[in-house]
XYZ file of N, CA and C in Angstrom:
357
model
N 24.693 8.000 37.442
C 23.614 8.847 36.958
C 24.171 9.838 35.943
N 23.567 9.875 34.767
C 24.040 10.772 33.738
C 23.801 12.222 34.077
N 24.689 13.055 33.583
C 24.593 14.476 33.892
C 25.040 15.296 32.699
N 24.292 16.368 32.428
C 24.648 17.324 31.402
C 24.794 18.689 32.063
N 25.883 19.369 31.768
C 26.121 20.685 32.351
C 26.380 21.680 31.232
N 25.506 22.682 31.142
C 25.655 23.718 30.130
C 26.443 24.894 30.675
N 27.111 25.584 29.784
C 27.821 26.805 30.149
C 27.935 27.690 28.918
N 28.325 28.941 29.153
C 28.561 29.854 28.045
C 27.483 30.894 27.806
N 26.395 30.811 28.545
C 25.347 31.802 28.370
C 25.756 33.159 28.918
N 24.920 34.153 28.659
C 25.205 35.483 29.166
C 24.428 36.542 28.436
N 24.834 37.773 28.648
C 24.216 38.930 28.009
C 25.062 39.342 26.813
N 24.411 39.523 25.681
C 25.127 39.898 24.463
C 24.285 40.914 23.708
N 24.933 41.800 23.003
C 24.220 42.798 22.219
C 23.711 42.195 20.913
N 22.661 42.756 20.359
C 22.184 42.279 19.051
C 23.306 42.289 18.030
N 23.367 41.225 17.255
C 24.435 41.073 16.280
C 25.649 40.353 16.812
N 25.683 40.128 18.115
C 26.825 39.481 18.729
C 26.790 37.964 18.627
N 27.784 37.351 19.248
C 27.935 35.892 19.189
C 28.168 35.321 20.579
N 27.776 34.085 20.741
C 28.043 33.314 21.951
C 28.267 31.870 21.553
N 29.053 31.176 22.353
C 29.213 29.741 22.163
C 28.804 29.035 23.444
N 27.831 28.184 23.347
C 27.386 27.385 24.478
C 28.089 26.023 24.443
N 28.340 25.498 25.638
C 28.948 24.173 25.762
C 28.065 23.295 26.621
N 28.055 22.025 26.297
C 27.311 21.035 27.069
C 28.246 19.864 27.340
N 28.617 19.701 28.599
C 29.518 18.622 28.984
C 28.715 17.465 29.562
N 28.945 16.280 29.015
C 28.223 15.096 29.457
C 29.134 14.204 30.289
N 28.545 13.623 31.322
C 29.308 12.686 32.139
C 28.374 11.633 32.710
N 28.911 10.441 32.923
C 28.173 9.399 33.613
C 26.967 8.842 32.888
N 26.878 9.071 31.583
C 25.727 8.554 30.841
C 25.912 7.064 30.600
N 24.908 6.300 30.977
C 24.949 4.854 30.835
C 24.453 4.474 29.456
N 25.158 3.587 28.787
C 24.740 3.166 27.461
C 25.409 3.986 26.385
N 24.805 4.008 25.221
C 25.361 4.719 24.073
C 24.519 5.937 23.725
N 25.187 7.056 23.607
C 24.488 8.275 23.188
C 24.240 8.192 21.688
N 23.021 8.409 21.271
C 22.680 8.336 19.858
C 22.400 9.702 19.253
N 22.267 10.692 20.098
C 22.029 12.036 19.580
C 22.029 13.043 20.699
N 22.364 14.265 20.346
C 22.385 15.362 21.306
C 21.762 16.584 20.662
N 21.092 17.381 21.468
C 20.464 18.562 20.908
C 20.465 19.721 21.876
N 20.213 20.885 21.295
C 20.004 22.099 22.082
C 18.565 22.543 21.888
N 17.915 22.850 22.998
C 16.566 23.388 22.989
C 16.586 24.741 23.690
N 15.547 25.505 23.495
C 15.448 26.763 24.227
C 13.998 27.027 24.608
N 13.868 27.781 25.683
C 12.531 28.137 26.153
C 12.535 29.578 26.608
N 11.718 30.374 25.957
C 11.556 31.773 26.337
C 10.363 31.882 27.287
N 10.315 32.913 28.102
C 9.189 33.074 29.039
C 7.852 33.057 28.314
N 6.938 32.228 28.805
C 5.615 32.155 28.225
C 5.517 31.342 26.961
N 6.617 30.718 26.551
C 6.621 29.930 25.321
C 7.019 28.494 25.607
N 6.688 27.617 24.670
C 7.065 26.228 24.815
C 8.533 26.035 24.489
N 9.093 24.981 25.055
C 10.468 24.640 24.731
C 10.517 24.177 23.280
N 11.514 24.640 22.551
C 11.635 24.286 21.147
C 13.040 23.782 20.831
N 13.105 22.892 19.853
C 14.385 22.383 19.401
C 15.082 23.452 18.577
N 16.343 23.694 18.894
C 17.151 24.662 18.164
C 18.049 23.949 17.163
N 18.758 22.936 17.636
C 19.688 22.214 16.775
C 19.954 20.849 17.377
N 20.291 19.888 16.527
C 20.621 18.552 17.014
C 21.720 17.966 16.156
N 22.408 16.986 16.744
C 23.504 16.326 16.033
C 23.510 14.858 16.423
N 23.724 13.993 15.444
C 23.763 12.559 15.710
C 25.207 12.090 15.834
N 25.361 10.811 16.151
C 26.705 10.258 16.285
C 27.431 10.189 14.950
N 26.689 10.277 13.869
C 27.331 10.327 12.545
C 27.502 11.772 12.080
N 27.307 12.701 13.016
C 27.486 14.134 12.764
C 26.473 14.712 11.781
N 25.352 14.074 11.662
C 24.250 14.647 10.897
C 23.578 15.707 11.757
N 23.339 16.882 11.192
C 22.801 17.993 11.970
C 21.433 18.420 11.465
N 20.702 19.053 12.361
C 19.376 19.553 12.028
C 19.176 20.866 12.776
N 18.559 21.848 12.126
C 18.387 23.167 12.733
C 16.949 23.646 12.580
N 16.518 24.399 13.558
C 15.244 25.095 13.419
C 15.393 26.159 12.337
N 14.319 26.409 11.604
C 14.376 27.391 10.522
C 14.841 28.757 11.019
N 14.466 29.089 12.232
C 14.764 30.427 12.757
C 16.245 30.649 13.031
N 17.032 29.569 13.070
C 18.458 29.728 13.377
C 19.368 29.265 12.256
N 18.794 28.725 11.196
C 19.613 28.240 10.086
C 20.473 29.367 9.519
N 21.737 29.046 9.299
C 22.667 30.039 8.778
C 23.297 30.905 9.852
N 22.766 30.840 11.075
C 23.324 31.654 12.165
C 23.939 30.792 13.267
N 23.335 29.654 13.535
C 23.811 28.769 14.603
C 24.477 27.542 14.000
N 25.427 26.998 14.741
C 26.104 25.792 14.300
C 26.354 24.881 15.487
N 25.941 23.625 15.363
C 26.144 22.649 16.420
C 27.304 21.734 16.044
N 28.115 21.410 17.022
C 29.250 20.521 16.780
C 29.542 19.749 18.063
N 30.400 18.753 17.952
C 30.715 17.979 19.160
C 32.172 17.553 19.160
N 32.692 17.410 20.380
C 34.028 16.877 20.610
C 33.835 15.475 21.174
N 34.112 14.477 20.340
C 33.841 13.097 20.738
C 34.725 12.650 21.889
N 35.924 13.184 21.951
C 36.870 12.772 22.986
C 36.464 13.346 24.339
N 36.111 14.634 24.342
C 35.777 15.308 25.594
C 34.311 15.159 25.975
N 33.498 14.576 25.085
C 32.053 14.453 25.333
C 31.414 15.817 25.584
N 31.740 16.756 24.732
C 31.178 18.099 24.818
C 30.492 18.434 23.497
N 29.325 19.012 23.604
C 28.599 19.484 22.437
C 28.537 21.004 22.507
N 28.798 21.640 21.382
C 28.839 23.097 21.324
C 27.689 23.639 20.474
N 27.293 24.844 20.792
C 26.345 25.571 19.945
C 26.937 26.958 19.709
N 27.426 27.155 18.505
C 27.961 28.457 18.132
C 26.793 29.288 17.620
N 26.592 30.453 18.229
C 25.463 31.305 17.872
C 25.983 32.648 17.385
N 25.666 32.970 16.147
C 26.093 34.237 15.540
C 24.874 35.074 15.175
N 25.127 36.320 14.942
C 24.062 37.254 14.532
C 22.854 37.153 15.442
N 23.104 37.177 16.719
C 22.027 37.025 17.689
C 21.088 38.222 17.657
N 19.828 37.955 17.873
C 18.838 39.024 17.949
C 17.975 38.817 19.199
N 17.219 39.807 19.590
C 16.439 39.694 20.844
C 15.503 38.492 20.873
N 15.059 38.023 19.719
C 14.178 36.852 19.682
C 14.897 35.573 20.090
N 16.209 35.613 20.141
C 16.978 34.452 20.587
C 17.095 34.385 22.107
N 16.609 35.388 22.785
C 16.650 35.404 24.243
C 15.816 34.263 24.806
N 16.445 33.419 25.601
C 15.776 32.245 26.157
C 16.747 31.519 27.079
N 16.208 30.548 27.765
C 17.081 29.631 28.495
C 17.355 28.458 27.556
N 18.610 28.128 27.399
C 19.026 27.090 26.467
C 19.383 25.821 27.236
N 18.796 24.728 26.788
C 18.967 23.438 27.451
C 19.625 22.435 26.508
N 20.494 21.633 27.081
C 21.126 20.550 26.349
C 20.360 19.251 26.605
N 20.218 18.456 25.585
C 19.531 17.173 25.704
C 20.392 16.088 25.082
N 20.430 14.926 25.718
C 21.135 13.772 25.150
C 20.208 12.566 25.162
N 20.157 11.876 24.042
C 19.384 10.642 23.929
C 20.355 9.468 23.934
N 20.066 8.500 24.771
C 20.945 7.341 24.887
C 20.120 6.062 24.878
N 20.783 4.965 24.572
C 20.157 3.654 24.587
C 21.027 2.725 25.425
N 20.390 2.016 26.354
C 21.101 1.072 27.198
C 20.336 -0.244 27.197
N 20.932 -1.265 26.626
C 20.276 -2.570 26.502
C 18.894 -2.433 25.874
N 18.817 -1.619 24.850
C 17.561 -1.464 24.120
C 16.590 -0.481 24.724
N 16.891 0.033 25.894
C 15.987 0.974 26.554
C 16.464 2.409 26.292
N 15.555 3.256 25.798
C 15.948 4.647 25.531
C 15.895 5.506 26.789
N 16.807 6.427 26.880
C 16.844 7.380 27.982
C 17.106 8.767 27.415
N 16.522 9.755 28.058
C 16.764 11.147 27.678
C 17.267 11.909 28.890
N 18.343 12.617 28.694
C 18.936 13.420 29.756
C 18.802 14.902 29.387
N 18.582 15.702 30.410
C 18.483 17.151 30.240
C 19.429 17.849 31.203
N 19.994 18.944 30.736
C 20.761 19.792 31.617
C 19.860 20.799 32.306
N 20.465 21.613 33.171
C 19.701 22.619 33.910
C 19.485 23.890 33.116
N 20.217 24.043 32.041
C 20.034 25.209 31.188
C 21.004 26.336 31.486
N 21.174 27.183 30.477
C 21.987 28.386 30.624
C 21.244 29.533 29.939
N 21.212 30.673 30.595
C 20.427 31.798 30.108
C 21.195 32.595 29.065
N 20.508 32.878 27.971
C 21.050 33.751 26.924
C 20.116 34.950 26.792
N 20.668 36.124 26.963
C 19.881 37.352 26.841
C 20.523 38.239 25.785
N 19.731 38.592 24.792
C 20.210 39.454 23.715
C 19.514 40.805 23.852
N 20.304 41.795 24.210
C 19.716 43.109 24.465
C 20.781 44.187 24.346
N 20.347 45.353 23.928
C 21.273 46.493 23.868
C 21.200 47.305 25.155
């Protein structure tokens, strides 16, 4: 059974930085893409950043220039470097992995890690 485990969340002051990690294990098939989503209280979950196996990246407009997604192919870890954080970035951040096994698509989600930006 595939599993994603996020880490690195916490409390940070406005203007600060955090790096989130997403460790994948036991995923059956081939991972074709990984992403970070976030959900703030009372709001829908939204895509923050994604990266494909060819290292093509995509970012939400609200984080462009501040966040950077990357991956370690050997360790199967995806990172989200977050700079210039502001209170609007406060949310629970979830890792997502899309995989294909014998032509069947699967999506895996982690349990999330809380990021709070506050002075």
